[in-house]
Structure formats: structure tokens, C-alpha cells
CSV table of C-alpha atoms in Angstrom, one decimal:
chain,number,residue,atom,x,y,z
A,138,MET,CA,215.2,66.7,70.3
A,139,ASN,CA,215.2,66.2,66.5
A,140,LYS,CA,213.8,68.6,63.9
A,141,LYS,CA,210.9,66.3,63.0
A,142,HIS,CA,209.8,66.3,66.7
A,143,ILE,CA,210.0,70.1,66.9
A,144,VAL,CA,207.9,70.5,63.7
A,145,LEU,CA,205.3,68.1,65.1
A,146,THR,CA,205.2,69.9,68.4
A,147,GLY,CA,204.8,73.2,66.7
A,148,MET,CA,201.9,71.8,64.6
A,149,ALA,CA,200.3,70.5,67.7
A,150,ALA,CA,200.5,73.9,69.3
A,151,VAL,CA,198.9,75.5,66.3
A,152,PHE,CA,196.2,72.9,66.2
A,153,ALA,CA,195.5,73.4,69.9
A,154,ALA,CA,195.3,77.2,69.4
A,155,ALA,CA,192.9,76.7,66.5
A,156,MET,CA,190.7,74.4,68.5
A,157,LEU,CA,190.6,77.0,71.3
A,158,MET,CA,189.6,79.7,68.8
A,159,LEU,CA,186.9,77.5,67.4
A,160,ALA,CA,185.6,76.8,70.9
A,161,SER,CA,185.6,80.5,71.8
A,162,CYS,CA,183.7,81.3,68.6
A,163,SER,CA,181.2,78.6,69.3
A,164,GLN,CA,180.7,79.8,72.9
A,165,LYS,CA,180.2,83.4,71.7
A,166,ASP,CA,177.5,82.3,69.2
A,167,ALA,CA,175.8,79.9,71.5
A,168,TRP,CA,172.5,80.6,73.3
A,169,ASN,CA,173.0,80.3,77.1
A,170,THR,CA,170.4,77.9,78.5
A,171,ASP,CA,171.0,78.8,82.1
A,172,PHE,CA,169.6,82.3,82.8
A,173,ASP,CA,171.8,83.0,85.8
A,174,THR,CA,174.9,82.2,83.8
A,175,ALA,CA,173.7,84.6,81.1
A,176,LYS,CA,173.3,87.3,83.7
A,177,ASN,CA,176.8,86.7,85.1
A,178,ILE,CA,178.3,86.9,81.6
A,179,ALA,CA,176.3,90.1,80.8
A,180,GLU,CA,177.4,91.8,83.9
A,181,LYS,CA,181.1,90.9,83.3
A,182,LYS,CA,180.9,92.1,79.7
A,183,ASN,CA,178.5,95.0,80.4
A,184,LYS,CA,176.2,93.8,77.6
A,185,ASN,CA,172.4,93.7,77.4
A,186,ILE,CA,170.7,90.3,77.3
A,187,PHE,CA,168.6,89.0,74.4
A,188,LEU,CA,166.2,86.7,76.1
A,189,LEU,CA,164.0,84.2,74.1
A,190,PHE,CA,161.2,82.0,75.5
A,191,SER,CA,160.7,79.1,73.1
A,192,GLY,CA,158.7,76.0,72.7
A,193,GLU,CA,160.4,74.6,69.7
A,194,ASP,CA,159.0,71.0,69.8
A,195,TRP,CA,155.3,72.0,70.2
A,196,ASP,CA,155.1,75.6,69.0
A,197,GLU,CA,155.5,76.1,65.2
A,198,HIS,CA,156.1,79.8,65.5
A,199,SER,CA,159.2,79.2,67.8
A,200,ALA,CA,160.6,76.7,65.3
A,201,ALA,CA,159.9,79.1,62.4
A,202,LEU,CA,161.5,82.1,64.1
A,203,LYS,CA,164.7,80.1,64.9
A,204,ALA,CA,164.9,78.7,61.3
A,205,SER,CA,164.4,82.0,59.5
A,206,VAL,CA,166.0,84.4,61.9
A,207,LEU,CA,167.7,83.4,65.1
A,208,ASN,CA,169.8,80.4,63.9
A,209,THR,CA,171.0,82.1,60.7
A,210,LYS,CA,174.5,83.3,59.9
A,211,GLU,CA,173.1,86.9,59.4
A,212,PHE,CA,171.8,86.9,63.0
A,213,LYS,CA,175.0,85.7,64.4
A,214,LYS,CA,176.9,88.3,62.5
A,215,GLN,CA,174.7,91.4,62.7
A,216,ILE,CA,172.8,91.1,66.0
A,217,ALA,CA,174.3,88.5,68.3
A,218,PRO,CA,177.6,90.3,69.0
A,219,SER,CA,175.7,93.1,70.7
A,220,TYR,CA,174.1,90.9,73.3
A,221,VAL,CA,174.5,88.0,75.6
A,222,LEU,CA,172.0,85.4,74.2
A,223,ALA,CA,169.8,83.5,76.5
A,224,VAL,CA,167.0,81.0,75.8
A,225,VAL,CA,164.4,79.4,78.1
A,226,GLU,CA,163.3,76.3,76.2
A,227,LEU,CA,160.0,74.8,77.2
A,228,SER,CA,160.2,71.4,75.7
A,229,GLN,CA,157.3,68.9,75.9
A,230,SER,CA,159.5,65.9,75.3
A,231,GLU,CA,162.0,67.0,77.9
A,232,TYR,CA,159.3,67.9,80.4
A,233,ALA,CA,157.8,64.4,79.9
A,234,ARG,CA,161.0,62.9,81.4
A,235,THR,CA,160.3,64.6,84.7
A,236,VAL,CA,157.8,61.8,85.4
A,237,VAL,CA,159.2,58.3,85.8
A,238,ASP,CA,157.6,55.1,87.2
A,239,ASN,CA,159.0,52.6,89.8
A,240,SER,CA,160.7,50.6,87.1
A,241,ALA,CA,163.0,53.6,86.1
A,242,THR,CA,166.7,53.2,86.7
A,243,GLU,CA,168.5,55.3,89.3
A,244,GLU,CA,170.0,57.3,86.5
A,245,GLN,CA,166.5,58.0,85.1
A,246,LYS,CA,165.2,59.0,88.5
A,247,LYS,CA,168.1,61.4,89.1
A,248,GLU,CA,167.6,62.9,85.6
A,249,ALA,CA,163.9,63.4,86.4
A,250,GLU,CA,164.8,65.2,89.7
A,251,ARG,CA,167.2,67.4,87.8
A,252,LEU,CA,164.7,68.3,85.1
A,253,THR,CA,162.0,68.9,87.7
A,254,ALA,CA,164.2,71.5,89.4
A,255,GLU,CA,165.2,73.0,86.1
A,256,TYR,CA,161.6,73.4,85.0
A,257,ALA,CA,160.6,74.9,88.3
A,258,LYS,CA,163.2,77.7,87.6
A,259,LYS,CA,161.8,78.0,84.1
A,260,GLU,CA,158.2,78.4,85.4
A,261,ALA,CA,159.4,81.1,87.8
A,262,LEU,CA,161.0,82.9,84.8
A,263,LEU,CA,157.7,82.6,82.8
A,264,GLN,CA,155.9,84.3,85.7
A,265,GLN,CA,158.6,86.9,86.3
A,266,TYR,CA,158.7,88.0,82.7
A,267,TYR,CA,154.9,87.7,82.3
A,268,VAL,CA,155.1,85.4,79.3
A,269,GLU,CA,151.7,85.1,77.6
A,270,SER,CA,152.6,83.6,74.3
A,271,PHE,CA,155.4,81.9,72.4
A,272,PRO,CA,157.9,82.8,71.2
A,273,ALA,CA,158.5,85.7,73.4
A,274,MET,CA,161.6,88.0,73.2
A,275,TYR,CA,163.0,90.6,75.6
A,276,ILE,CA,165.9,93.0,75.8
A,277,LEU,CA,167.2,93.0,79.4
A,278,SER,CA,169.8,94.9,81.2
A,279,PRO,CA,172.7,92.9,82.6
A,280,GLU,CA,170.9,92.8,85.9
A,281,GLY,CA,167.8,91.3,84.2
A,282,TYR,CA,165.6,94.3,84.2
A,283,VAL,CA,163.3,94.7,81.2
A,284,LEU,CA,164.4,97.4,78.8
A,285,ALA,CA,162.0,96.5,76.0
A,286,THR,CA,159.9,93.7,74.6
A,287,VAL,CA,160.3,92.5,71.0
A,288,PRO,CA,156.8,91.7,69.7
A,289,TYR,CA,156.6,88.6,67.6
A,290,SER,CA,154.3,88.2,64.6
A,291,GLU,CA,154.3,85.8,61.7
A,292,THR,CA,155.6,88.6,59.5
A,293,LEU,CA,158.9,88.6,61.4
A,294,THR,CA,160.7,86.3,58.9
A,295,SER,CA,164.1,87.8,58.5
A,296,VAL,CA,167.1,89.3,60.3
A,297,GLN,CA,166.2,92.6,58.7
A,298,ASP,CA,162.7,92.5,60.2
A,299,LEU,CA,164.2,91.8,63.6
A,300,SER,CA,166.7,94.6,63.2
A,301,ALA,CA,163.9,97.0,62.4
A,302,GLN,CA,162.1,95.9,65.5
A,303,LEU,CA,165.1,96.5,67.7
A,304,GLU,CA,165.9,99.8,66.1
A,305,SER,CA,162.3,101.0,66.9
A,306,GLN,CA,163.0,100.2,70.6
A,307,GLN,CA,166.3,101.9,70.9
A,308,GLU,CA,165.0,105.1,72.4
A,309,ILE,CA,163.3,103.4,75.3
A,310,ILE,CA,166.2,101.0,75.7
A,311,SER,CA,168.6,103.9,76.0
A,312,THR,CA,166.3,105.8,78.4
A,313,VAL,CA,165.8,102.9,80.8
A,314,SER,CA,169.5,102.0,80.6
A,315,ASP,CA,170.4,105.6,81.5
A,316,ALA,CA,168.0,105.4,84.5
A,317,ILE,CA,169.7,102.2,85.7
A,318,ALA,CA,173.1,103.8,85.4
A,319,THR,CA,172.0,106.9,87.3
A,320,ALA,CA,170.5,104.8,90.1
A,321,LYS,CA,173.7,102.8,90.4
A,322,LYS,CA,175.9,105.9,90.8
A,323,ALA,CA,173.6,107.8,93.2
A,324,SER,CA,173.3,107.6,97.0
A,325,GLY,CA,170.8,108.7,99.7
A,326,THR,CA,167.8,110.6,98.6
A,327,ASP,CA,169.2,111.1,95.1
A,328,LYS,CA,169.3,107.3,94.7
A,329,ALA,CA,165.7,107.1,96.0
A,330,VAL,CA,164.6,109.6,93.3
A,331,ALA,CA,166.6,107.7,90.6
A,332,LEU,CA,165.1,104.4,91.6
A,333,ASP,CA,161.6,105.9,91.5
A,334,ALA,CA,162.3,107.2,88.0
A,335,LEU,CA,163.4,103.7,86.9
A,336,TYR,CA,160.3,102.2,88.5
A,337,GLU,CA,158.0,104.6,86.6
A,338,LEU,CA,159.9,104.0,83.3
A,339,THR,CA,159.4,100.2,83.6
A,340,GLN,CA,156.3,98.7,82.1
A,341,GLU,CA,153.8,97.8,84.8
A,342,ASN,CA,153.9,94.1,84.2
A,343,PHE,CA,157.6,94.0,84.8
A,344,ARG,CA,157.8,96.2,87.9
A,345,PRO,CA,157.8,93.3,90.3
A,346,ILE,CA,161.3,92.4,89.0
A,347,LEU,CA,162.4,95.7,90.7
A,348,THR,CA,161.0,94.7,94.1
A,349,ASP,CA,164.4,94.1,95.7
A,350,VAL,CA,165.9,97.4,94.6
A,351,VAL,CA,162.9,99.7,95.3
A,352,SER,CA,162.6,98.1,98.7
A,353,GLU,CA,165.7,100.2,99.6
A,354,ILE,CA,163.9,103.5,99.1
A,355,PRO,CA,162.4,103.9,102.7
A,356,ALA,CA,165.9,103.3,104.2
A,357,LEU,CA,167.5,105.7,101.7
A,358,ASP,CA,165.2,108.5,102.8
A,359,PRO,CA,164.4,108.0,106.5
A,360,GLU,CA,163.0,111.5,106.8
A,361,ASN,CA,160.8,111.2,103.7
A,362,VAL,CA,162.4,114.2,102.2
A,363,THR,CA,161.4,113.0,98.7
A,364,GLY,CA,157.8,112.3,99.7
A,365,LEU,CA,158.3,108.8,98.1
A,366,VAL,CA,158.5,106.7,101.2
A,367,GLY,CA,154.8,106.1,101.6
A,368,LYS,CA,154.5,105.0,98.0
A,369,TYR,CA,157.2,102.4,98.4
A,370,GLU,CA,156.1,101.2,101.8
A,371,LEU,CA,152.8,100.4,100.1
A,372,ILE,CA,154.6,98.7,97.1
A,373,ASN,CA,156.8,96.7,99.5
A,374,GLY,CA,153.6,95.8,101.4
A,375,TYR,CA,152.1,94.3,98.2
A,376,ALA,CA,155.3,92.2,97.7
A,377,ALA,CA,155.3,91.0,101.3
A,378,ALA,CA,151.6,90.1,101.2
A,379,ILE,CA,152.0,88.2,97.9
A,380,GLU,CA,154.9,86.3,99.4
A,381,LYS,CA,152.9,85.2,102.4
A,382,LEU,CA,150.1,84.0,100.1
A,383,MET,CA,152.3,82.2,97.6
A,384,LYS,CA,154.8,80.6,99.9
A,385,ASP,CA,152.9,80.0,103.1
A,386,ASN,CA,149.3,80.3,102.1
A,387,ASP,CA,149.0,82.7,105.0
A,388,ILE,CA,145.9,84.7,104.2
A,389,ASP,CA,145.6,86.3,107.7
A,390,GLY,CA,149.3,87.2,107.6
A,391,ALA,CA,148.8,88.9,104.2
A,392,VAL,CA,145.9,90.9,105.5
A,393,ARG,CA,147.9,92.0,108.5
A,394,VAL,CA,150.6,93.3,106.2
A,395,PHE,CA,148.0,95.7,104.7
A,396,THR,CA,146.3,96.7,108.0
A,397,GLY,CA,149.8,97.3,109.5
A,398,LEU,CA,150.5,99.9,106.8
A,399,CYS,CA,147.8,102.1,108.3
A,400,ASP,CA,150.1,102.8,111.3
A,401,SER,CA,152.7,104.5,109.1
A,402,SER,CA,152.9,108.2,109.2
A,403,ASN,CA,154.5,108.2,105.7
A,404,ILE,CA,151.4,106.7,104.0
A,405,SER,CA,148.6,109.1,102.9
A,406,ASN,CA,145.0,108.5,103.8
A,407,ALA,CA,144.3,107.6,100.1
A,408,GLN,CA,147.1,105.0,100.3
A,409,LYS,CA,145.7,103.6,103.5
A,410,GLN,CA,142.3,103.3,101.9
A,411,GLU,CA,143.9,101.4,99.0
A,412,ALA,CA,145.6,99.1,101.5
A,413,LEU,CA,142.4,98.2,103.4
A,414,TYR,CA,140.4,97.8,100.2
A,415,THR,CA,143.1,95.4,98.9
A,416,ALA,CA,143.0,93.4,102.1
A,417,ALA,CA,139.3,92.9,101.8
A,418,PHE,CA,139.6,92.1,98.2
A,419,MET,CA,142.3,89.5,99.0
A,420,LEU,CA,140.0,87.8,101.5
A,421,ALA,CA,137.2,87.6,99.0
A,422,ARG,CA,139.4,86.3,96.2
A,423,THR,CA,140.8,83.5,98.4
A,424,GLY,CA,137.3,82.2,99.2
A,425,SER,CA,137.0,83.5,102.7
A,426,GLN,CA,133.5,83.7,104.2
A,427,ASP,CA,134.5,86.1,106.9
A,428,TYR,CA,132.1,88.7,105.7
A,429,ASP,CA,132.2,90.7,108.9
A,430,THR,CA,135.9,91.3,108.6
A,431,MET,CA,135.6,92.2,104.9
A,432,THR,CA,132.9,94.7,105.7
A,433,SER,CA,134.9,96.2,108.6
A,434,LEU,CA,138.0,96.6,106.4
A,435,LEU,CA,135.9,98.4,103.7
A,436,GLU,CA,134.2,100.7,106.2
A,437,GLN,CA,137.5,101.7,107.6
A,438,ALA,CA,138.8,102.3,104.1
A,439,ILE,CA,135.9,104.7,103.4
A,440,ALA,CA,136.6,106.6,106.7
A,441,PHE,CA,140.2,107.3,105.7
A,442,GLU,CA,139.2,109.2,102.5
A,443,PRO,CA,135.4,109.6,102.3
A,444,GLU,CA,135.4,112.0,99.3
A,445,ASN,CA,137.6,109.8,97.2
A,446,ASP,CA,136.2,108.7,93.8
A,447,ILE,CA,136.7,105.0,94.7
A,448,VAL,CA,134.3,105.2,97.7
A,449,LYS,CA,131.2,104.5,95.5
A,450,GLU,CA,132.9,101.3,94.3
A,451,ILE,CA,133.7,100.3,97.9
A,452,GLU,CA,130.1,100.9,99.0
A,453,THR,CA,128.9,98.7,96.1
A,454,THR,CA,131.4,96.0,97.3
A,455,ILE,CA,130.0,96.3,100.9
A,456,GLN,CA,126.5,95.8,99.6
A,457,ALA,CA,127.5,92.8,97.5
A,458,ILE,CA,129.2,91.2,100.6
A,459,GLN,CA,126.1,91.8,102.7
A,460,ASP,CA,123.9,90.2,100.0
A,461,MET,CA,126.3,87.2,99.9
A,462,LYS,CA,126.3,86.9,103.7
A,463,LYS,CA,122.4,87.0,103.7
A,464,LYS,CA,122.2,84.3,101.0
A,465,ILE,CA,124.6,82.0,102.8
A,466,LEU,CA,122.7,82.4,106.1
A,467,GLU,CA,119.4,81.7,104.3
A,468,MET,CA,120.9,78.5,102.7
A,469,GLN,CA,122.2,77.4,106.1
A,470,ALA,CA,118.8,78.0,107.8
A,471,GLY,CA,117.0,76.1,105.1
A,472,THR,CA,119.4,73.1,105.5
A,473,GLU,CA,119.1,73.1,109.2
A,474,ALA,CA,115.3,73.6,109.4
A,475,PRO,CA,113.3,70.4,110.3
A,476,ALA,CA,111.2,69.0,107.5
A,477,GLY,CA,107.6,70.2,107.5
A,478,ASN,CA,104.6,67.9,108.1
A,479,SER,CA,103.2,66.5,104.8
């Protein structure tokens, strides 16, 4: 091998190394567009996630936030290294490609199927993180639990503004992070107590994200030493009922979840009252006209805790149901009655 070849080979190696370094830097600065990938990276690196919901091609605020803050060198230098960055982009132009006509090519049809599946995941994330406006920013644990929200306003126009927002959230971020760490290390009833602390620290809108982990609590404390089992049997019941409604449209099954909770010795009378009231409310909200079942559920609810403050509200609800039943019966009678002689 001659000297010239050795030099060229050496230069090629240096070039290859430089390209790898550039690729690594690019990857580090990039926003992950797949949320599951971002979570995997965050768990491996033990970093929190900076999650952005954006609608750049239709929402001027998303575009402005990116231009003035999130896509700047200052952001990449000062804030990005502390997080795994993730973006859920809701693009109108991209979503439009989920609909194709019969003249579309096979490639276009496959792309439409891919985008449809992708947007179904994005819609699920929108619901999971209770997104009400765009842009929306969150600080998540590596597991995807909400540590803090980062409120957006039109006055957030610089990296310094964002840094100040994040700094103001550090106390709650640290507190919730510590609660997660404690729950991970604990076992048995100690773990049940730690999970309850995490649940209570979490903002109410985001507690459903913890459903899978808090569902462990009854099994962690089979003797109900902590006194928490009833609380989480009820919470798990809500999750099970919602799943029956959303996935199977099984209203009767959802109602049975709540009525079944009344057989548990871990659930207090007040909690049983709540379960039956919720079952009746669920029937009403889904358009059921089974007024007798609703009334029966509410009367049973009152019987469990007749001195509870909510009883007056339940009694008012019973009266409203009876009035509605009477009105429906009168309408039916009027429709079925023969026409009078003129």
C-alpha cells in the first residue's frame, strides 16, 4: 500500500467520524415525532420529556413559538440538553392526505392508511394529555407522567421567557419526580402509600394516565392495612366502566361495574353511594329512557348514606327523572289516542 493511499484512507476515516458526529448532534437536537420512541430514549437516558403539541400549518401561535423560541440556537443550547424533545404535530395538510379517492395509486392508499393510523395515535395523545388549545407544552417524567404544564401566552417570545416558566415549575417537578422515585423503590403497603401520594400530587386532569399503576394498589394491600383499597377499587371501577363505554358501547356492562362495587367490603357507604349515583348519571347521559332503573339506583344510593350532603342533589335528580318519565308517557298517550270527532 503506497503512502498516498494511506493518507486518503486516513482522510476518509476522519471524514466518516466527522459525519457520525454531525449525525449525533443532529439527532440530539431533533424533536422526536414518535412519542413511544421519545419515552424509550427518556427512560434509557433517565431524562424528563419536553412534550409539545403543535399545529404549525394552521395555528399562528405554534408557528410563532417555534420561530422565536423552540427552533432557536439558544433553546438548543440552554434548554434542549436537559430533556428528550417530543412533538405531536397536528398538520391539516398532512391530515388531508388520509382521504384518497378511487383513482389514487397504491402508494397513495398505503400512505393514507399509515397517516390514518398515525393520527389515531395523535388523537389518543390529545385526549390523554387533555389538550385544550395550541400550542401546548408539558414536562413529563420518562414514563410519560405529567410533572408540570408550561402555560403558553403571546408574551412568551424568547428563550428567557421559557426558562423563567420552567424555573417557576421546578418545585412541583422535583416533588412529583421524588414521588415517582419513591414509588418505584417501594414494595407492598409502602408502595401502595407511595402510589397514592403520587396520585394526589398529580393534577386531576392527568390522573387517568396513572390508571395502570394505581390499579396495583388493591393487590399490594390485600388486607387493606392502609385503608386505601376502597378508594382505588372505585377509581379502577371508573376506568373499567369508561373502557366498556368507549370500546364496546356497553352501557349495561358499565352500569354493572358500579353496582358490583357495592359488594366490596373495602368500599365505604359513601363510596357506594357515589358509585350508584354515577351509574344512574351514566344511564341518563347516554340517552337511556330506563327511568325505573335510574330511580332504583338513586334510591339505593340514598339508602347507603342518608345523611350525606349529596342526598338533596340525588333527591332533586329523582324528581327530574320522574317528571321526564311522566312527560314521555303523556306524549306517547297523546300520539296513540284516537282522533276526536270534529
